Coordinates of C-alpha atoms (C1' of nucleotides) in Angstrom, one line a residue:
Chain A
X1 CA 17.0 -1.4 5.2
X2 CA 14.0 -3.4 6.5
X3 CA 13.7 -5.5 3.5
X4 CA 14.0 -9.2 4.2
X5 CA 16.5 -11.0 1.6
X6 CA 15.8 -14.2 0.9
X7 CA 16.8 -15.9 4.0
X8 CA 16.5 -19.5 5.5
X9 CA 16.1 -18.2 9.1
X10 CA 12.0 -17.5 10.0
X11 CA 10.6 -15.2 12.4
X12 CA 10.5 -18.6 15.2
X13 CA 13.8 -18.2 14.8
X14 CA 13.6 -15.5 16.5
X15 CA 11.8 -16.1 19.5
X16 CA 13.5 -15.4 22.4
X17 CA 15.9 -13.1 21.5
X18 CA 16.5 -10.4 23.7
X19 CA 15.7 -6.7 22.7
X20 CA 17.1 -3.5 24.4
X21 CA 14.4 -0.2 24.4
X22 CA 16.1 2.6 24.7
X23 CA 13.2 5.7 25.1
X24 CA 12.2 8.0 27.6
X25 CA 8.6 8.1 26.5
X26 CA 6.8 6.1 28.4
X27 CA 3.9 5.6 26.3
X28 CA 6.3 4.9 23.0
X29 CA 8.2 2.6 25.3
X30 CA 4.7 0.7 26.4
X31 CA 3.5 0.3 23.1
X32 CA 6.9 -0.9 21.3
X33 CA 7.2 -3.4 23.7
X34 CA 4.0 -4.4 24.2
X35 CA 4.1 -5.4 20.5
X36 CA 8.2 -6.6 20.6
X37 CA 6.7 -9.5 23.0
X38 CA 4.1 -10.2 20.9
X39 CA 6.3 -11.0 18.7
X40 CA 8.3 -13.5 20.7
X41 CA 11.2 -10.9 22.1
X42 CA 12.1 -10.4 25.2
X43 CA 12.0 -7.1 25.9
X44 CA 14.2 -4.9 28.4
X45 CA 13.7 -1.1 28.9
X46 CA 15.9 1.7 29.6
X47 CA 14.4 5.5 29.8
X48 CA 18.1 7.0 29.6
X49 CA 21.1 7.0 28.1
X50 CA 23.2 5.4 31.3
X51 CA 20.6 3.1 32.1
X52 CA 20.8 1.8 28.4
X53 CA 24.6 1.4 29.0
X54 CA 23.9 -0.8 32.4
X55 CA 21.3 -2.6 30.5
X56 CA 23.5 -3.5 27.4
X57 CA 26.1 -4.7 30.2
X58 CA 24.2 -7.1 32.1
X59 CA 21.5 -8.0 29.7
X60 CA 23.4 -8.6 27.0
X61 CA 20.9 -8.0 24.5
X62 CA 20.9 -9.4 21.2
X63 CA 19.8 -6.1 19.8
X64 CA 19.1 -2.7 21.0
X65 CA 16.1 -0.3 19.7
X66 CA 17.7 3.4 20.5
X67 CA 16.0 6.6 20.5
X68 CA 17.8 9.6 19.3
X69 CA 16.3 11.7 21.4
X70 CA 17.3 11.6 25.3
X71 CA 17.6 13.1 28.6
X72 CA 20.9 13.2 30.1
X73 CA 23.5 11.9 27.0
X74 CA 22.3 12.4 23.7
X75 CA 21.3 8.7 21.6
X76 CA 24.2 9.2 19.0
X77 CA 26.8 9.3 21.9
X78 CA 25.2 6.6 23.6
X79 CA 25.3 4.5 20.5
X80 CA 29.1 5.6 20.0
X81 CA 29.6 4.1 23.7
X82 CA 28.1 1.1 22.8
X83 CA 29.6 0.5 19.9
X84 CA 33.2 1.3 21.6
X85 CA 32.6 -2.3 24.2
X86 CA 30.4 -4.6 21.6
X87 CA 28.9 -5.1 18.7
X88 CA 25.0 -5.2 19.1
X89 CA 22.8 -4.1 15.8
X90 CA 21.5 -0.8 17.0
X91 CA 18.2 0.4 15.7
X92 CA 17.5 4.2 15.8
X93 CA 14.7 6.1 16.4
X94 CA 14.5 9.5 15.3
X95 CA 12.4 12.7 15.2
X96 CA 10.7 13.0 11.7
X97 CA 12.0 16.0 9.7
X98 CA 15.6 16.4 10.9
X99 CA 17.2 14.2 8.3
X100 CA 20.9 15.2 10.0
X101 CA 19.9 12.9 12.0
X102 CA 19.6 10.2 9.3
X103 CA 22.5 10.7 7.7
X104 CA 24.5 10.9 11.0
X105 CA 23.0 8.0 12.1
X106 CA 24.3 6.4 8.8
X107 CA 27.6 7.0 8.9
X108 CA 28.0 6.4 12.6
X109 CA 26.7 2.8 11.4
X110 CA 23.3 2.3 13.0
X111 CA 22.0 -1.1 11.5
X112 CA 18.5 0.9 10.5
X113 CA 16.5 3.5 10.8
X114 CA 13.0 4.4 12.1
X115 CA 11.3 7.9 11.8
X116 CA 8.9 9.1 14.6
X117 CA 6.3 8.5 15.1
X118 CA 6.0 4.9 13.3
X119 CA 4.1 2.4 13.5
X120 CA 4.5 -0.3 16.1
X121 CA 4.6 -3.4 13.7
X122 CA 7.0 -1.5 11.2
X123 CA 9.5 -1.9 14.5
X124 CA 8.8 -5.3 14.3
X125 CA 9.7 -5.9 10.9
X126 CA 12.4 -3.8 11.0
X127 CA 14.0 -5.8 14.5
X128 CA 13.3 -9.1 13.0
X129 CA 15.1 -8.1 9.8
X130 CA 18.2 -6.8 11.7
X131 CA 18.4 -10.1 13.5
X132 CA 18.1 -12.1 10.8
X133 CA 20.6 -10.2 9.1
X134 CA 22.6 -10.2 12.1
X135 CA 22.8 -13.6 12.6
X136 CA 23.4 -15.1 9.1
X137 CA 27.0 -13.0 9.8
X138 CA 28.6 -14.3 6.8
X139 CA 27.0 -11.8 4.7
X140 CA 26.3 -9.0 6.5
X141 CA 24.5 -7.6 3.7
X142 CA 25.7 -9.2 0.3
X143 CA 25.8 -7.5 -3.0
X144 CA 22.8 -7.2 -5.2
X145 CA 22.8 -8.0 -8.5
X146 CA 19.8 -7.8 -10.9
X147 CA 20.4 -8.0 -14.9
X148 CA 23.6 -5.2 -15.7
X149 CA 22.4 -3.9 -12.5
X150 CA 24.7 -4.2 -9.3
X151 CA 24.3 -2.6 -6.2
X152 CA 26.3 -2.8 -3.0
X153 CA 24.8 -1.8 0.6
X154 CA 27.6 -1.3 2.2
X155 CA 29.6 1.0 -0.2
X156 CA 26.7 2.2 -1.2
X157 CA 27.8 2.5 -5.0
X158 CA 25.4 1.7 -7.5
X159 CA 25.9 0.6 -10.9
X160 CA 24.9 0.1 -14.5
X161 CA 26.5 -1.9 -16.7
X162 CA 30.0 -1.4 -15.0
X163 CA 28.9 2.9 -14.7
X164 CA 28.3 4.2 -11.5
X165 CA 25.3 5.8 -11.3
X166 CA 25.1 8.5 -9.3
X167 CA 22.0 8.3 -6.7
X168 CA 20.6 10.4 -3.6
X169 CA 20.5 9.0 -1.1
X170 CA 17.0 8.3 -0.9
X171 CA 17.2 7.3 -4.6
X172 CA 19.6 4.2 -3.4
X173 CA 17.3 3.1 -0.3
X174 CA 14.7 3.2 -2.8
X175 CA 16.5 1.1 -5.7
X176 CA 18.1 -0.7 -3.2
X177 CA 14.6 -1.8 -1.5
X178 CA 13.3 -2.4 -5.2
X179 CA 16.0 -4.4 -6.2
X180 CA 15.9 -6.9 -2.8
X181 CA 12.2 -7.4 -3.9
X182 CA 12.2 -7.8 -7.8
X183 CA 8.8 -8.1 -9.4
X184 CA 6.5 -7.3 -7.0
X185 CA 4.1 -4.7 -6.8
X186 CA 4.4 -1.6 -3.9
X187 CA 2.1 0.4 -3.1
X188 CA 3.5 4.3 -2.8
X189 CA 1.7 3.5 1.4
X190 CA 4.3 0.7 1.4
X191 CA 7.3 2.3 -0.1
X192 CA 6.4 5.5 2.5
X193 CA 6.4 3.0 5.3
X194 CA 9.6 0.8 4.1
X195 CA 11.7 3.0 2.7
X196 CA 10.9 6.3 4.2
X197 CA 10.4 5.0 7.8
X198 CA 7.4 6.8 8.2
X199 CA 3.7 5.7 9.4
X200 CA 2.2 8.7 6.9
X201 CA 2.9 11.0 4.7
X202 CA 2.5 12.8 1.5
X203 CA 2.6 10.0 -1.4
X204 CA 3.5 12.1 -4.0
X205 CA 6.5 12.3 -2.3
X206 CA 7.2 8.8 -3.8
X207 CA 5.9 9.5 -7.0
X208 CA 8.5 12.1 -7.6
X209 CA 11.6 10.0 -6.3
X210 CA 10.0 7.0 -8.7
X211 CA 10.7 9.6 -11.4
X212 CA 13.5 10.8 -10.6
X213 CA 14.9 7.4 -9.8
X214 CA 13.7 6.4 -13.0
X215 CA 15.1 9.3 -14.7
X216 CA 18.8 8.3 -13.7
X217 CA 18.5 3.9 -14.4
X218 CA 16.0 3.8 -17.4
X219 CA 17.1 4.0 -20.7
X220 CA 13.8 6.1 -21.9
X221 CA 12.5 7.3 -18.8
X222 CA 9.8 8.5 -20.5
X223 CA 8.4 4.8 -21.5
X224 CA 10.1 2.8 -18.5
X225 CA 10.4 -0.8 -18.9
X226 CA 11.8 -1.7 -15.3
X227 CA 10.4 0.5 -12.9
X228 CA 6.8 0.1 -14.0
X229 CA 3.6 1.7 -13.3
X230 CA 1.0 -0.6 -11.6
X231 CA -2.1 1.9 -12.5
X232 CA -4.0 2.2 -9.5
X233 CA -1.7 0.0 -7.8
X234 CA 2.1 1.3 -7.4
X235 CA 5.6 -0.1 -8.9
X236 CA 7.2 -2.7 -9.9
X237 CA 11.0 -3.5 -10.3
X238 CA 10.7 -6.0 -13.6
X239 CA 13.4 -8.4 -14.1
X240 CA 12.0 -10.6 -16.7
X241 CA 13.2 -8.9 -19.9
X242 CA 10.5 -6.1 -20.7
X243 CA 6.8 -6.5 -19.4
X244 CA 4.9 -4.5 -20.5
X245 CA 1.8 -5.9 -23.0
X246 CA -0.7 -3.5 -24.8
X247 CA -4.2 -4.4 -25.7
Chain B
X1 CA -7.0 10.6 2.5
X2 CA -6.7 8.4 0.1
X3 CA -6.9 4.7 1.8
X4 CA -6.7 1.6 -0.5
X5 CA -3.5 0.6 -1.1
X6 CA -4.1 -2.9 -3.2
X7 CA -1.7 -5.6 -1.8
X8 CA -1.2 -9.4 -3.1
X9 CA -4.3 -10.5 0.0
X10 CA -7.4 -10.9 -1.9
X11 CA -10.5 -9.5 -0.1
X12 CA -11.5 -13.1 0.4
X13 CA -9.2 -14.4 2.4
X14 CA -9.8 -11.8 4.9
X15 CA -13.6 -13.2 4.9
X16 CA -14.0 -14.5 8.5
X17 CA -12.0 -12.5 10.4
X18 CA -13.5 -10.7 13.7
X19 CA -14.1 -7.0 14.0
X20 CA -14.5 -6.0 17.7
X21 CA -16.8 -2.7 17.3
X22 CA -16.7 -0.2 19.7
X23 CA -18.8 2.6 19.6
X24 CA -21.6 4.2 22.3
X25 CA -23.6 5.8 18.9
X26 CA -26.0 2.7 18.3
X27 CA -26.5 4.3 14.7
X28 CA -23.2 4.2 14.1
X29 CA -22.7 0.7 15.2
X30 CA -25.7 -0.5 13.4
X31 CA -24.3 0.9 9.9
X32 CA -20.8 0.4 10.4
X33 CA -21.3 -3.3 11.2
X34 CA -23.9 -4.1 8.7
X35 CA -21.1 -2.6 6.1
X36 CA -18.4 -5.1 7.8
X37 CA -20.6 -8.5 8.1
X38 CA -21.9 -7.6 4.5
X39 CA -18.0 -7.4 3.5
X40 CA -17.6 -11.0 5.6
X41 CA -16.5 -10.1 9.1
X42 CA -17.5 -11.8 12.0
X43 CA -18.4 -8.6 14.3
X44 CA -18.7 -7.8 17.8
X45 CA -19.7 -4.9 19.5
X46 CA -19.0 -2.8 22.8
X47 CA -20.5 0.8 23.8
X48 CA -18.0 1.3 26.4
X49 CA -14.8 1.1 27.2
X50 CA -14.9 -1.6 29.8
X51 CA -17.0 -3.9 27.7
X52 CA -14.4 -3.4 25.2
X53 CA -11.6 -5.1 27.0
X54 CA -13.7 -7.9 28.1
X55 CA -15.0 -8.2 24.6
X56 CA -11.4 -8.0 23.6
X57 CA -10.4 -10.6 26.3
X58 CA -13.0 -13.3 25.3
X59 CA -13.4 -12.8 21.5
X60 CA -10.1 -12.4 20.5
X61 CA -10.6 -10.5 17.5
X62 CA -8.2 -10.0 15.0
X63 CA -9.1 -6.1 14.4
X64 CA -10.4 -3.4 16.9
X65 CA -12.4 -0.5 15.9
X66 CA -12.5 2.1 18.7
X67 CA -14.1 5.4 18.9
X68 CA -11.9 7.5 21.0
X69 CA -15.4 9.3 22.6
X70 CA -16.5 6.6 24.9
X71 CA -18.8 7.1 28.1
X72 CA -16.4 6.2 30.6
X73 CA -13.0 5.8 30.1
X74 CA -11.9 7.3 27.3
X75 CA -10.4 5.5 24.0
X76 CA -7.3 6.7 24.3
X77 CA -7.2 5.1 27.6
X78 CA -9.0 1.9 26.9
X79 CA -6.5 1.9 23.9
X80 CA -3.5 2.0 26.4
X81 CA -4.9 -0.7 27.9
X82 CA -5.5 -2.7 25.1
X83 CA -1.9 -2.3 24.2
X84 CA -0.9 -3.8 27.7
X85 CA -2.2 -7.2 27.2
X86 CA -2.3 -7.6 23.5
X87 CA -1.0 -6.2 20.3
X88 CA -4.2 -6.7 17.9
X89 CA -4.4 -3.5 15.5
X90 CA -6.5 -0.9 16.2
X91 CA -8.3 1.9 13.9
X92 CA -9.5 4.6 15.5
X93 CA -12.5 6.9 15.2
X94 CA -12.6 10.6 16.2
X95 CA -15.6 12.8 15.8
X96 CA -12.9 16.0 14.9
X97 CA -11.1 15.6 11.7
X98 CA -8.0 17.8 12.2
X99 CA -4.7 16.6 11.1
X100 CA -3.0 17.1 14.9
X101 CA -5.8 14.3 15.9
X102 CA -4.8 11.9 13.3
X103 CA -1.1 12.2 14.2
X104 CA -1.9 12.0 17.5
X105 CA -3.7 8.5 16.9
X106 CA -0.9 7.6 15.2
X107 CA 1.9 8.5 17.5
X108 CA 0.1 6.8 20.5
X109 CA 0.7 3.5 18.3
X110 CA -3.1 3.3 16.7
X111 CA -2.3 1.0 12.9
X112 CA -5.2 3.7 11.4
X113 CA -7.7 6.3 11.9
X114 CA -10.5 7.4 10.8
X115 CA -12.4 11.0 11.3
X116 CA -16.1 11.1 11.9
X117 CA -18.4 11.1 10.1
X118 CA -16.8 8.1 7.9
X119 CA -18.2 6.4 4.8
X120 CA -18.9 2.9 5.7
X121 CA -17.1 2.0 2.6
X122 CA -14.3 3.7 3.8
X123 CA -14.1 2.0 7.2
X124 CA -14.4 -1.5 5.1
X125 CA -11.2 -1.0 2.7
X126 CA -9.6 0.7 5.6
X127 CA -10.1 -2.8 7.9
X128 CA -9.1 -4.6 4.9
X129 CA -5.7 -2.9 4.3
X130 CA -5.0 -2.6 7.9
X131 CA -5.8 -6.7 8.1
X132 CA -3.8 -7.2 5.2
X133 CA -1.0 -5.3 6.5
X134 CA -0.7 -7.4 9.5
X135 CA -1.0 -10.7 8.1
X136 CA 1.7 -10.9 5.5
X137 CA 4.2 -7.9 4.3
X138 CA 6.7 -9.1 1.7
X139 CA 5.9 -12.4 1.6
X140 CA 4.8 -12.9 -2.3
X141 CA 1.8 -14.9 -2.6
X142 CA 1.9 -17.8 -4.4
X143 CA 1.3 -17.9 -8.4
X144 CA -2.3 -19.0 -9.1
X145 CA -1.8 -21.4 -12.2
X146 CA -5.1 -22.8 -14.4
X147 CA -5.0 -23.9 -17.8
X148 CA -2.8 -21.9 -19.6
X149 CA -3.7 -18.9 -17.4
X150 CA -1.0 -17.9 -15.2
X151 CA -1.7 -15.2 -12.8
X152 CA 1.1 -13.4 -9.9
X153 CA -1.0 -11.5 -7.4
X154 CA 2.4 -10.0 -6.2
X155 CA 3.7 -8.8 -10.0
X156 CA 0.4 -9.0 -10.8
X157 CA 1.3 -10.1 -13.9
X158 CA -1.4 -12.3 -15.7
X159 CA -0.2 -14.3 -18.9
X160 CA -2.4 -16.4 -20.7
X161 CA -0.4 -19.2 -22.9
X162 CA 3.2 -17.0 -22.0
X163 CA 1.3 -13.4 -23.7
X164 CA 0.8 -11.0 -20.8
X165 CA -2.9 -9.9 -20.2
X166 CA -3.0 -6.3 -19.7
X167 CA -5.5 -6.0 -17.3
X168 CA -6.9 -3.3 -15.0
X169 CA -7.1 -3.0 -11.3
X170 CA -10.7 -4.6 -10.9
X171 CA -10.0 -7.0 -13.8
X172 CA -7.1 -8.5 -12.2
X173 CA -8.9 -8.3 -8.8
X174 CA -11.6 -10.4 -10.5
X175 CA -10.1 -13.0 -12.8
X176 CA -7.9 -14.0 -9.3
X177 CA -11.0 -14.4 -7.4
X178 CA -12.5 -16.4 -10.0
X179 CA -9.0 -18.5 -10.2
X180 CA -9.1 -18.7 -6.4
X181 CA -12.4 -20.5 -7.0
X182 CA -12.4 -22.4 -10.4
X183 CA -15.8 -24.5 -10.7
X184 CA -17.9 -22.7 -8.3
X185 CA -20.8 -20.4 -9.2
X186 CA -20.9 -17.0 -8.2
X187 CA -23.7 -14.6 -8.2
X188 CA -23.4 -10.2 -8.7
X189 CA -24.2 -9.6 -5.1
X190 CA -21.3 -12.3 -3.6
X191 CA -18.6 -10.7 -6.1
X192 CA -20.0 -7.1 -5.4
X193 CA -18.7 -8.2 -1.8
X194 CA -15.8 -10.2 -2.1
X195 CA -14.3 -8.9 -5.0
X196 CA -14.9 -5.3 -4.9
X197 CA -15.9 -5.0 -0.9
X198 CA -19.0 -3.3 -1.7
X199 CA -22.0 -4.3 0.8
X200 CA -24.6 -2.9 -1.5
X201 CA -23.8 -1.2 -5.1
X202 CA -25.2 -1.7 -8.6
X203 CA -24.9 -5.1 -9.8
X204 CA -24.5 -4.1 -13.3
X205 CA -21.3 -3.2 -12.1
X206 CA -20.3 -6.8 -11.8
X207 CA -22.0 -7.9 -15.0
X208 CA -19.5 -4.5 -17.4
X209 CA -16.8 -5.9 -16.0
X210 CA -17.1 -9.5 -16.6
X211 CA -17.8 -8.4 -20.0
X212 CA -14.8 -6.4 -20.4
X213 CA -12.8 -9.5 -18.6
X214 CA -14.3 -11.7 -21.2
X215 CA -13.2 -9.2 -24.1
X216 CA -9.3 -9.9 -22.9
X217 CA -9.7 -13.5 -22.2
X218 CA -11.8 -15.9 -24.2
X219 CA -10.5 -16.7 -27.7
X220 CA -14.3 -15.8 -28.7
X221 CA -16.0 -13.3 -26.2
X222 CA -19.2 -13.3 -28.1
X223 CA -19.4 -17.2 -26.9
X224 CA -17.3 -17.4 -23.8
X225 CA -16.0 -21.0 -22.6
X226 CA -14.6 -20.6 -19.3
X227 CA -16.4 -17.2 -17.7
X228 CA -19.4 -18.5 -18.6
X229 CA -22.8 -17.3 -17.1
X230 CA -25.0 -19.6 -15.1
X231 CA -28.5 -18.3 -16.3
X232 CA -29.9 -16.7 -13.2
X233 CA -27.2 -17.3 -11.0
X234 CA -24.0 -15.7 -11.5
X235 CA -20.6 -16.5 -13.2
X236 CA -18.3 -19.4 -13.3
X237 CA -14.6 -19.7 -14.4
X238 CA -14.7 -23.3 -15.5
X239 CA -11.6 -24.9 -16.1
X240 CA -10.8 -27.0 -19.1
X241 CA -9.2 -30.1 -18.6
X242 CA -7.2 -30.4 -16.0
X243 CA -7.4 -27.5 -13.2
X244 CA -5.1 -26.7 -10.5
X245 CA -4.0 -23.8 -8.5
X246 CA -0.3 -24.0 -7.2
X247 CA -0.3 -23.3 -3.6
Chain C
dC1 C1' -45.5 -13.7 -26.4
dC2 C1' -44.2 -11.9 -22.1
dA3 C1' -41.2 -10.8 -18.3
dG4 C1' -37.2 -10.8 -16.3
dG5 C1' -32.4 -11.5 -16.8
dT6 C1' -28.2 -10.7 -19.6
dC7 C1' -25.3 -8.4 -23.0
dT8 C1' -23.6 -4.4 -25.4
dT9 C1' -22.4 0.2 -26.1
dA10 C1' -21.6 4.8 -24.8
dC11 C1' -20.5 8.5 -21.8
dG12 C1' -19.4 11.6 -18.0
dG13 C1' -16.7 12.1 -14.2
dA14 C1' -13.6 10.7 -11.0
dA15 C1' -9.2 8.9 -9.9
dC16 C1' -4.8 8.6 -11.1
dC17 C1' -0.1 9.5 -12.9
dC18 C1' 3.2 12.5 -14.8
dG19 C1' 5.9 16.4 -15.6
dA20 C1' 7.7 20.7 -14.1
dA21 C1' 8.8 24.0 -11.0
dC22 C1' 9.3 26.1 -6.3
dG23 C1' 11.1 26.9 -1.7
dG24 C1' 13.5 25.3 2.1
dA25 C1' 17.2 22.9 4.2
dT26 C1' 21.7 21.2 4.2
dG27 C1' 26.5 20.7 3.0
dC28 C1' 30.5 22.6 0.8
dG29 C1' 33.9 25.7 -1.1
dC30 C1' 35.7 30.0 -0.6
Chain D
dG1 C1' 30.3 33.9 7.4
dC2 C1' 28.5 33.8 2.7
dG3 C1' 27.1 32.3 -1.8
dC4 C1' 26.5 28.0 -4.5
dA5 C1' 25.0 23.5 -5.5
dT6 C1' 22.5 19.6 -4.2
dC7 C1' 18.8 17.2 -2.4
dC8 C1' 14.3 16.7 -0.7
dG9 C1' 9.3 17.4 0.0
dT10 C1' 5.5 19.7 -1.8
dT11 C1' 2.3 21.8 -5.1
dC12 C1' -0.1 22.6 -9.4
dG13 C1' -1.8 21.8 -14.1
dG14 C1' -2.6 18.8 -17.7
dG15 C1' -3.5 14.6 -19.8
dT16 C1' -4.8 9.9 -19.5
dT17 C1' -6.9 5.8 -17.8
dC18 C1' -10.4 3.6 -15.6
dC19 C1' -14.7 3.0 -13.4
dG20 C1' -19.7 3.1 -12.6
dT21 C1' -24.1 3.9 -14.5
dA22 C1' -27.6 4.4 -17.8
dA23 C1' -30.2 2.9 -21.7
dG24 C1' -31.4 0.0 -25.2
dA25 C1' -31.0 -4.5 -27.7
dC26 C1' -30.8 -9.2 -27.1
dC27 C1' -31.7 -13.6 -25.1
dT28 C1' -33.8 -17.2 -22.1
dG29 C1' -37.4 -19.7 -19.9
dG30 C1' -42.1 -20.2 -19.1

DNA sequence: CCAGGTCTTACGGAACCCGAACGGATGCGC
DNA sequence: GCGCATCCGTTCGGGTTCCGTAAGACCTGG
């Protein structure tokens, strides 16, 4: 996801790389790249699918943002076409609501995922993480392990002491977003934005995955000692034994 | 509706920062910018959309607040513009408060929006979260350490000789100002602002919680020694022995 | 001794979090 | 194609926590 492990390349790092936008939106496609060069990218554009295919030819981009939705050849085949001559992280955008599309776009092997409409600097984030992740190549996303917790990206199997637990898939993004960011606090804004993808949204929507989430990794859901409450704050993924202090 | 969304950015270190104000209602202007200097902004303003861009242009403010009714062209437009030459975040104002608008704001690339008529309040914590939001994301913020108070603004976690403090939102909020600042005198009105963003409010407000602060803190709370009040002044965290904040 | 500032306590209400349940959407087996 | 199970997002009621304010007692300095 868009969570930045620990990682010794910055965002200057970064600067110069070049970034393929895919979208047939014009003002989308302003905005996003108005804010990609901001951010040190150099930024090509592409309204449809065959121009993106030209693009990714000659410019040989060192990532490509892709919308799902296009005139002329659908994203998804475009991104199959893609993936058929290189290797470039692909980014998709998608419509918010059709979560097909999600899960498509996830076993097809999209690098991440954006919901529409999002905010310009989550793409940011989201392209600076794929690159960095992209570039370290060695680990393309290594294993997670937190106390008798382990949790692997790629598979996408989580565990518990050596027992597979068995998450949604939102549960996993969630854990999995948690876990690369132990002890620190989220506000439910945050985790809407990071793990969902989108710019807004109901936040009770996190509230019930937290529970549910917590209902399947806490030994006594009803008194959680790792996924804490932050009252008027958000959650927290403890690591440090149990934290919680009454007075 | 609900705004806020606490992060590991103190208030304070958003003190400083300029607010480009645009907005043709001289009323409006007047209170909104009284309610952003009072909370520490530097602000500018512009009542139409061409002043805007020049204001945008020379002051190079970190934030943008546009109405999207301006004489002229309108905000949506002096918005795309914006966009064109510079990525600074934008919050936008509309006089309608339907749902569709506040999408729309949001789809056209705005960071946050915000339906007339507005608390002032409101507009303050929103500037704050949005300013927040685009200075730092994951990066956790360094562990404030004085005495044997130890204090993690990203866990915020708070341990006082290794026992965890269980404090509330505006506790914690407080006690890392004051650590932020050991030594140095603050009066109700300047933590009113800083701490709790208020421009005006009830300063007994200030002076409760400093009391119930004191209650979880000093080994004696009848006869504090390190929030101690300055007799007509304010409050002081004084630090015993040797002080330093990690940073 | 007075006046203004500070402390303490108490209380009502607001904000917040949780649990449970519902309906819709999707994928799967038949 | 048709039920069935799963997952997801939303809604509602209830209980709890926290916050701001008011009011009175106490303290400080003149």
């Amino acid at each position: 996801m868009s969570a930045a492990a620990p990682s010794t390349i910055g965002n200057e790092d970064l600067v110069g790389r070049r970034v393929l936008l895919v979208d047939d939106d014009p003002t989308v496609a302003e905005v996003a790249s108005s804010y990609l060069r901001a951010a040190g990218f150099v930024v090509q554009e592409a309204a449809d699918g065959f121009a993106a295919l030209d693009a990714a030819d000659a410019g040989r981009p060192d990532l490509i943002v892709l919308d799902r939705m296009l005139p002329g050849i659908d994203g998804l085949e475009v991104f199959r076409r893609l993936r058929g001559r290189c290797s470039t992280p692909v980014i998709m955008l998608t419509a918010l609501g059709s979560e097909d599309d999600r899960i498509a776009g996830l076993e097809a092997g999209a690098d991440d995922y954006l919901a529409k409409p999002f905010s310009p600097r989550e793409l940011v984030l989201r392209v600076q993480s794929v690159l960095r992740r992209s570039i370290d190549e060695f680990t393309p996303e290594s294993v997670l392990e937190c106390g008798e917790f382990r949790l692997d990206p790629s598979a996408r199997v989580a565990t518990r002491a050596g027992a597979e637990l068995a998450l949604t898939l939102r549960e996993f993004d969630l854990l999995e977003f948690l876990l690369k960011h132990p002890d620190q606090v989220f506000s439910r804004e945050e985790l809407l934005r990071t793990v969902w993808g989108w710019a807004y949204g109901d936040l009770s929507t996190v509230t019930v995955h937290v529970r549910r989430l917590r209902e399947k990794i806490e030994r006594n859901p009803r008194s959680p000692t790792m996924l804490t409450t932050v009252w008027g704050v958000g959650y927290r993924f403890t690591t440090t034994g149990r934290a919680d202090a009454v007075g």
